[in-house]
Coordinates of C-alpha atoms in Angstrom, one line a residue:
M1 CA 82.9 -12.9 -61.6
S2 CA 82.3 -14.9 -64.8
E3 CA 79.8 -17.8 -65.1
K4 CA 81.0 -21.2 -66.0
A5 CA 79.5 -22.7 -69.1
P6 CA 77.5 -25.9 -68.4
V7 CA 79.5 -29.1 -69.2
K8 CA 77.9 -31.1 -72.0
Q9 CA 77.4 -34.7 -71.1
E10 CA 77.7 -37.4 -73.7
I11 CA 74.6 -39.6 -74.0
E12 CA 74.4 -43.1 -75.3
V13 CA 71.0 -43.7 -76.9
L14 CA 69.6 -47.2 -76.9
Y15 CA 66.6 -48.2 -79.1
P16 CA 64.5 -51.3 -78.5
E17 CA 64.8 -54.0 -81.1
E18 CA 61.2 -53.5 -82.1
L19 CA 60.8 -49.7 -82.2
G20 CA 57.2 -48.8 -82.9
V21 CA 56.6 -45.9 -85.4
M22 CA 53.3 -44.0 -85.6
Y23 CA 52.0 -41.3 -87.8
V24 CA 50.6 -38.3 -85.9
N25 CA 48.5 -35.4 -87.2
H26 CA 46.8 -34.4 -84.0
A27 CA 47.9 -33.3 -80.6
Q28 CA 46.1 -32.1 -77.5
F29 CA 47.9 -30.2 -74.7
L30 CA 47.3 -30.1 -71.0
M31 CA 49.5 -28.1 -68.6
T32 CA 49.7 -28.3 -64.8
S33 CA 52.1 -26.5 -62.6
A34 CA 54.4 -29.6 -62.6
D35 CA 53.9 -31.2 -66.0
L36 CA 53.0 -30.8 -69.7
N37 CA 51.0 -33.6 -71.2
I38 CA 50.7 -34.0 -74.9
D39 CA 48.2 -36.6 -76.2
I40 CA 49.1 -37.5 -79.8
G41 CA 47.2 -39.5 -82.4
V42 CA 45.5 -39.4 -85.7
L43 CA 42.5 -37.2 -86.7
R44 CA 40.2 -39.0 -89.1
P45 CA 37.0 -38.0 -90.7
N46 CA 33.8 -39.6 -89.3
P47 CA 31.8 -41.2 -92.1
L48 CA 28.7 -41.4 -89.9
G49 CA 28.6 -37.9 -88.6
K50 CA 29.9 -34.4 -89.0
K51 CA 32.6 -34.4 -86.3
A52 CA 36.0 -35.8 -87.1
I53 CA 37.4 -38.4 -84.6
A54 CA 40.8 -38.1 -82.9
H55 CA 42.3 -41.6 -82.1
I56 CA 44.8 -40.9 -79.3
S57 CA 47.6 -43.4 -79.3
A58 CA 50.2 -42.1 -76.8
R59 CA 50.7 -39.5 -74.1
L60 CA 54.0 -37.6 -73.7
T61 CA 54.6 -36.1 -70.3
M62 CA 57.5 -33.8 -69.4
S63 CA 58.4 -31.0 -67.0
P64 CA 58.0 -27.4 -68.1
Q65 CA 61.8 -27.1 -68.2
H66 CA 62.0 -30.2 -70.6
A67 CA 59.1 -28.9 -72.6
K68 CA 61.0 -25.6 -73.2
V69 CA 64.2 -27.5 -74.3
F70 CA 62.0 -29.7 -76.5
L71 CA 60.4 -26.6 -78.1
S72 CA 63.8 -25.0 -78.7
K73 CA 65.2 -28.2 -80.3
M74 CA 62.1 -28.7 -82.5
Q75 CA 62.5 -25.1 -83.7
Q76 CA 66.1 -25.8 -84.6
V77 CA 65.1 -28.9 -86.6
L78 CA 62.3 -27.1 -88.4
D79 CA 64.6 -24.1 -89.2
G80 CA 67.1 -26.6 -90.8
Y81 CA 64.3 -28.3 -92.7
E82 CA 63.1 -25.0 -94.2
R83 CA 66.6 -24.0 -95.0
D84 CA 67.2 -27.2 -96.9
F85 CA 63.7 -27.7 -98.5
G86 CA 61.8 -24.4 -98.4
E87 CA 59.2 -22.9 -96.2
I88 CA 56.6 -25.2 -94.6
S89 CA 53.1 -23.9 -95.3
I90 CA 50.5 -24.5 -92.7
K91 CA 47.7 -22.8 -94.6
P92 CA 45.4 -25.0 -96.6
K93 CA 45.9 -24.8 -100.3
K94 CA 43.1 -23.1 -102.2
K95 CA 41.6 -25.0 -105.1

């Protein structure tokens, strides 16, 4: 018996008139049996001390299943970026 392929559903995407955009260079992850939480924000140097400060601005929450789909789609997007623009280096450049 052959399996039926899932039917792809069309999705209409609606954006608010004032869509906020934020730069993010820091993420913290917390996983429970039901959810994945990703706190995102900006990591900035602390001029008064030695520890940098992470300013968290939003939390993303999704099921483990949606997190896996998100990961797969993000990998596809990054693969396309590297195909078009070259490899993304995550190692700091040496001076």
